[in-house]
PDB file of C-alpha atoms in Angstrom:
ATOM      1  CA  ARG G  28     -22.014  65.984 -61.104  1.00 48.00           C
ATOM      2  CA  LYS G  29     -19.356  64.057 -62.924  1.00 46.00           C
ATOM      3  CA  GLN G  30     -17.101  64.346 -59.896  1.00 47.00           C
ATOM      4  CA  ALA G  31     -19.877  63.122 -57.635  1.00 45.00           C
ATOM      5  CA  ALA G  32     -20.465  60.153 -59.921  1.00 45.00           C
ATOM      6  CA  GLU G  33     -16.752  59.407 -59.988  1.00 45.00           C
ATOM      7  CA  TYR G  34     -16.565  59.745 -56.231  1.00 46.00           C
ATOM      8  CA  SER G  35     -19.461  57.356 -55.670  1.00 44.00           C
ATOM      9  CA  THR G  36     -17.940  54.894 -58.102  1.00 46.00           C
ATOM     10  CA  SER G  37     -14.580  55.052 -56.425  1.00 46.00           C
ATOM     11  CA  SER G  38     -16.122  54.654 -52.981  1.00 45.00           C
ATOM     12  CA  SER G  39     -18.019  51.534 -54.070  1.00 45.00           C
ATOM     13  CA  GLU G  40     -14.797  50.170 -55.546  1.00 47.00           C
ATOM     14  CA  GLU G  41     -13.104  50.857 -52.212  1.00 47.00           C
ATOM     15  CA  GLU G  42     -15.876  48.948 -50.455  1.00 45.00           C
ATOM     16  CA  LEU G  43     -15.339  45.957 -52.712  1.00 46.00           C
ATOM     17  CA  GLU G  44     -11.608  46.122 -52.128  1.00 50.00           C
ATOM     18  CA  SER G  45     -12.086  46.463 -48.382  1.00 49.00           C
ATOM     19  CA  LYS G  46     -14.504  43.512 -48.152  1.00 52.00           C
ATOM     20  CA  PRO G  47     -11.760  40.902 -48.487  1.00 55.00           C
ATOM     21  CA  SER G  48      -9.919  42.646 -45.678  1.00 62.00           C
ATOM     22  CA  LEU G  49     -13.110  42.669 -43.629  1.00 66.00           C
ATOM     23  CA  THR G  50     -13.497  38.945 -44.094  1.00 85.00           C
ATOM     24  CA  HIS G  51      -9.828  38.560 -43.207  1.00 84.00           C
ATOM     25  CA  LYS G  52     -10.400  40.669 -40.106  1.00 84.00           C
ATOM     26  CA  ALA G  53     -13.525  38.686 -39.301  1.00 85.00           C
ATOM     27  CA  LYS G  54     -11.640  35.420 -39.719  1.00 85.00           C
ATOM     28  CA  ARG G  55      -8.879  36.717 -37.496  1.00 87.00           C
ATOM     29  CA  ALA G  56     -11.402  37.836 -34.880  1.00 86.00           C
ATOM     30  CA  LEU G  57     -13.140  34.472 -35.103  1.00 85.00           C
ATOM     31  CA  ARG G  58      -9.839  32.607 -34.644  1.00 88.00           C
ATOM     32  CA  LYS G  59      -8.993  34.838 -31.707  1.00 90.00           C
ATOM     33  CA  ARG G  60     -12.400  34.248 -30.143  1.00 85.00           C
ATOM     34  CA  ARG G  61     -12.134  30.473 -30.633  1.00 87.00           C
ATOM     35  CA  LYS G  62      -8.665  30.473 -29.105  1.00 91.00           C
ATOM     36  CA  LEU G  63      -9.972  32.443 -26.132  1.00 88.00           C
ATOM     37  CA  GLU G  64     -12.906  30.025 -25.769  1.00 85.00           C
ATOM     38  CA  LYS G  65     -10.511  27.068 -25.891  1.00 89.00           C
ATOM     39  CA  GLU G  66      -8.266  28.626 -23.231  1.00 90.00           C
ATOM     40  CA  THR G  67     -11.303  29.379 -21.087  1.00 86.00           C
ATOM     41  CA  LYS G  68     -12.486  25.769 -21.385  1.00 87.00           C
ATOM     42  CA  GLN G  69      -9.025  24.550 -20.393  1.00 92.00           C
ATOM     43  CA  LEU G  70      -8.991  26.830 -17.345  1.00 90.00           C
ATOM     44  CA  ILE G  71     -12.452  25.650 -16.362  1.00 89.00           C
ATOM     45  CA  LYS G  72     -11.334  22.031 -16.707  1.00 91.00           C
ATOM     46  CA  GLN G  73      -8.245  22.712 -14.566  1.00 93.00           C
ATOM     47  CA  GLU G  74     -10.349  24.368 -11.870  1.00 92.00           C
ATOM     48  CA  GLU G  75     -12.763  21.444 -12.008  1.00 92.00           C
ATOM     49  CA  LEU G  76      -9.899  18.977 -11.552  1.00 93.00           C
ATOM     50  CA  LYS G  77      -8.534  20.995  -8.620  1.00 94.00           C
ATOM     51  CA  ARG G  78     -11.938  20.905  -6.955  1.00 93.00           C
ATOM     52  CA  LEU G  79     -12.194  17.182  -7.627  1.00 93.00           C
ATOM     53  CA  HIS G  80      -8.784  16.492  -6.063  1.00 95.00           C
ATOM     54  CA  LYS G  81      -9.630  18.668  -3.100  1.00 95.00           C
ATOM     55  CA  ALA G  82     -12.983  16.900  -2.679  1.00 94.00           C
ATOM     56  CA  GLN G  83     -11.251  13.515  -2.793  1.00 95.00           C
ATOM     57  CA  ALA G  84      -8.737  14.668  -0.159  1.00 96.00           C
ATOM     58  CA  VAL G  85     -11.579  15.907   2.060  1.00 96.00           C
ATOM     59  CA  GLN G  86     -13.374  12.576   1.624  1.00 96.00           C
ATOM     60  CA  ARG G  87     -10.240  10.636   2.635  1.00 97.00           C
ATOM     61  CA  GLN G  88      -9.774  12.875   5.685  1.00 97.00           C
ATOM     62  CA  LEU G  89     -13.415  12.321   6.681  1.00 96.00           C
ATOM     63  CA  GLU G  90     -12.953   8.551   6.410  1.00 97.00           C
ATOM     64  CA  GLU G  91      -9.765   8.675   8.523  1.00 97.00           C
ATOM     65  CA  LEU G  92     -11.552  10.874  11.020  1.00 96.00           C
ATOM     66  CA  GLU G  93     -14.419   8.404  11.249  1.00 96.00           C
ATOM     67  CA  GLU G  94     -11.965   5.576  11.995  1.00 97.00           C
ATOM     68  CA  ARG G  95     -10.287   7.623  14.730  1.00 97.00           C
ATOM     69  CA  GLN G  96     -13.671   8.464  16.238  1.00 96.00           C
ATOM     70  CA  ARG G  97     -14.635   4.768  16.285  1.00 96.00           C
ATOM     71  CA  ALA G  98     -11.366   3.875  18.006  1.00 96.00           C
ATOM     72  CA  LEU G  99     -11.915   6.625  20.589  1.00 95.00           C
ATOM     73  CA  GLU G 100     -15.481   5.429  21.126  1.00 95.00           C
ATOM     74  CA  ILE G 101     -14.303   1.877  21.802  1.00 95.00           C
ATOM     75  CA  PHE G 102     -11.605   3.138  24.192  1.00 93.00           C
ATOM     76  CA  GLY G 103     -14.149   5.417  25.896  1.00 93.00           C
ATOM     77  CA  VAL G 104     -16.637   2.595  26.460  1.00 93.00           C
ATOM     78  CA  GLU G 105     -13.905   0.445  28.049  1.00 91.00           C
ATOM     79  CA  LEU G 106     -12.735   3.360  30.212  1.00 89.00           C
ATOM     80  CA  GLU G 107     -16.291   4.048  31.425  1.00 89.00           C
ATOM     81  CA  ARG G 108     -16.701   0.385  32.409  1.00 89.00           C
ATOM     82  CA  GLU G 109     -13.497   0.615  34.420  1.00 87.00           C
ATOM     83  CA  LEU G 110     -14.711   3.804  36.116  1.00 85.00           C
ATOM     84  CA  ARG G 111     -17.991   2.141  37.093  1.00 86.00           C
ATOM     85  CA  GLY G 112     -16.123  -0.868  38.394  1.00 83.00           C
ATOM     86  CA  GLU G 113     -17.653  -3.235  35.817  1.00 79.00           C
ATOM     87  CA  ALA G 114     -14.248  -4.105  34.354  1.00 70.00           C
ATOM     88  CA  ASP G 115     -10.889  -4.879  35.925  1.00 71.00           C
ATOM     89  CA  SER G 116      -8.942  -1.625  36.086  1.00 65.00           C
ATOM     90  CA  GLY G 117      -5.743  -3.291  37.201  1.00 67.00           C
ATOM     91  CA  THR G 118      -3.298  -0.836  38.721  1.00 69.00           C
ATOM     92  CA  LYS G 119      -5.054   2.343  37.539  1.00 75.00           C
ATOM     93  CA  ASP G 120      -6.473   4.591  40.217  1.00 85.00           C
ATOM     94  CA  GLU G 121      -9.671   6.554  39.798  1.00 85.00           C
ATOM     95  CA  ASN G 122      -7.906   9.930  39.314  1.00 89.00           C
ATOM     96  CA  GLN G 123      -5.808   8.539  36.464  1.00 90.00           C
ATOM     97  CA  MET G 124      -8.892   7.040  34.815  1.00 89.00           C
ATOM     98  CA  LEU G 125     -10.821  10.330  35.154  1.00 90.00           C
ATOM     99  CA  HIS G 126      -7.859  12.182  33.652  1.00 93.00           C
ATOM    100  CA  GLU G 127      -7.810   9.747  30.693  1.00 93.00           C
ATOM    101  CA  TRP G 128     -11.577  10.076  30.297  1.00 92.00           C
ATOM    102  CA  PHE G 129     -11.393  13.913  30.165  1.00 94.00           C
ATOM    103  CA  GLU G 130      -8.544  13.739  27.639  1.00 96.00           C
ATOM    104  CA  LEU G 131     -10.661  11.356  25.601  1.00 95.00           C
ATOM    105  CA  VAL G 132     -13.617  13.770  25.693  1.00 95.00           C
ATOM    106  CA  MET G 133     -11.347  16.663  24.640  1.00 97.00           C
ATOM    107  CA  GLU G 134      -9.936  14.609  21.756  1.00 96.00           C
ATOM    108  CA  LYS G 135     -13.437  13.624  20.672  1.00 95.00           C
ATOM    109  CA  ASN G 136     -14.569  17.269  20.713  1.00 97.00           C
ATOM    110  CA  LYS G 137     -11.493  18.249  18.695  1.00 97.00           C
ATOM    111  CA  LEU G 138     -12.317  15.597  16.105  1.00 96.00           C
ATOM    112  CA  MET G 139     -15.920  16.777  15.915  1.00 96.00           C
ATOM    113  CA  ARG G 140     -14.774  20.366  15.246  1.00 97.00           C
ATOM    114  CA  TYR G 141     -12.397  19.104  12.561  1.00 97.00           C
ATOM    115  CA  GLU G 142     -15.229  17.089  11.008  1.00 97.00           C
ATOM    116  CA  SER G 143     -17.395  20.226  10.931  1.00 97.00           C
ATOM    117  CA  GLU G 144     -14.601  22.125   9.172  1.00 97.00           C
ATOM    118  CA  LEU G 145     -14.220  19.358   6.594  1.00 96.00           C
ATOM    119  CA  LEU G 146     -17.969  19.281   5.954  1.00 96.00           C
ATOM    120  CA  ILE G 147     -17.952  23.051   5.427  1.00 97.00           C
ATOM    121  CA  ILE G 148     -15.076  22.700   2.948  1.00 96.00           C
ATOM    122  CA  ALA G 149     -16.989  19.935   1.133  1.00 95.00           C
ATOM    123  CA  GLN G 150     -20.087  22.114   0.945  1.00 96.00           C
ATOM    124  CA  GLU G 151     -17.984  25.030  -0.334  1.00 96.00           C
ATOM    125  CA  LEU G 152     -16.583  22.797  -3.082  1.00 94.00           C
ATOM    126  CA  GLU G 153     -20.090  21.711  -4.078  1.00 95.00           C
ATOM    127  CA  LEU G 154     -21.178  25.349  -4.288  1.00 96.00           C
ATOM    128  CA  GLU G 155     -18.121  26.267  -6.378  1.00 94.00           C
ATOM    129  CA  ASP G 156     -18.884  23.386  -8.724  1.00 92.00           C
ATOM    130  CA  HIS G 157     -22.520  24.469  -8.993  1.00 95.00           C
ATOM    131  CA  GLN G 158     -21.428  28.048  -9.716  1.00 94.00           C
ATOM    132  CA  SER G 159     -19.045  26.830 -12.407  1.00 91.00           C
ATOM    133  CA  ARG G 160     -21.812  24.836 -14.100  1.00 91.00           C
ATOM    134  CA  LEU G 161     -24.144  27.837 -14.003  1.00 94.00           C
ATOM    135  CA  GLU G 162     -21.455  30.090 -15.478  1.00 91.00           C
ATOM    136  CA  GLN G 163     -20.874  27.541 -18.247  1.00 88.00           C
ATOM    137  CA  LYS G 164     -24.606  27.441 -19.044  1.00 91.00           C
ATOM    138  CA  LEU G 165     -24.661  31.239 -19.128  1.00 91.00           C
ATOM    139  CA  ARG G 166     -21.679  31.344 -21.503  1.00 86.00           C
ATOM    140  CA  GLU G 167     -23.369  28.797 -23.768  1.00 86.00           C
ATOM    141  CA  LYS G 168     -26.634  30.755 -23.826  1.00 88.00           C
ATOM    142  CA  MET G 169     -24.777  34.001 -24.514  1.00 87.00           C
ATOM    143  CA  ALA G 170     -22.866  32.316 -27.351  1.00 81.00           C
ATOM    144  CA  ILE G 171     -26.124  31.031 -28.856  1.00 84.00           C
ATOM    145  CA  ASP G 172     -27.735  34.453 -28.527  1.00 81.00           C
ATOM    146  CA  GLY G 173     -24.635  36.077 -30.013  1.00 74.00           C
ATOM    147  CA  LYS G 174     -24.715  33.749 -33.014  1.00 73.00           C
ATOM    148  CA  SER G 175     -28.416  34.323 -33.656  1.00 74.00           C
ATOM    149  CA  GLN G 176     -27.939  38.083 -33.407  1.00 70.00           C
ATOM    150  CA  GLY G 177     -24.838  37.936 -35.575  1.00 60.00           C
ATOM    151  CA  THR G 178     -26.689  36.256 -38.457  1.00 53.00           C
ATOM    152  CA  ALA G 179     -29.293  39.005 -38.742  1.00 50.00           C
ATOM    153  CA  CYS G 180     -28.484  42.704 -38.683  1.00 47.00           C
ATOM    154  CA  SER G 181     -30.687  44.753 -36.439  1.00 47.00           C
ATOM    155  CA  SER G 182     -32.215  48.021 -37.473  1.00 44.00           C
ATOM    156  CA  PRO G 183     -32.316  51.064 -35.209  1.00 46.00           C
ATOM    157  CA  HIS G 184     -35.941  50.207 -34.401  1.00 47.00           C
ATOM    158  CA  GLY G 185     -34.987  46.869 -32.859  1.00 44.00           C
ATOM    159  CA  ARG G 186     -36.419  44.753 -35.707  1.00 45.00           C
ATOM    160  CA  SER G 187     -34.284  42.176 -37.432  1.00 44.00           C
ATOM    161  CA  VAL G 188     -33.411  42.952 -41.005  1.00 42.00           C
ATOM    162  CA  PRO G 189     -32.086  40.084 -43.149  1.00 40.00           C
TER     163      PRO G 189
END
């Protein structure tokens, strides 16, 4: 019995001695977790900036595309007038004007396909941004849940024990 009493005393002394190391370990784990959270936030910010730059580039390309389409439209209207004989065609013959008109239509179709591609890229960027915001909300909710669970120990029966 004396040995058992000594053993229990020594084990409680060991617990007291190990508690400072537990708090040290907990502090270290907390620092590590905060560092990881900070790095994650930085990565998220970098990805957000990349998406922003890409979105701005897509917007500029769409504006340039719109200007080119307007210029083609103006040229096409003038060419159609010449084909109908409403405007002075000068030295151009009908075959040359038809050839120019078909090239114009091909160029316009090419620009429309390019515009569709740019709009798809813009939509993809919006979806990526939305996904990023949802992931951030999820991380925040999980962090809140983790903190509330960390403050109260849970018993094997699922009830919180202070």
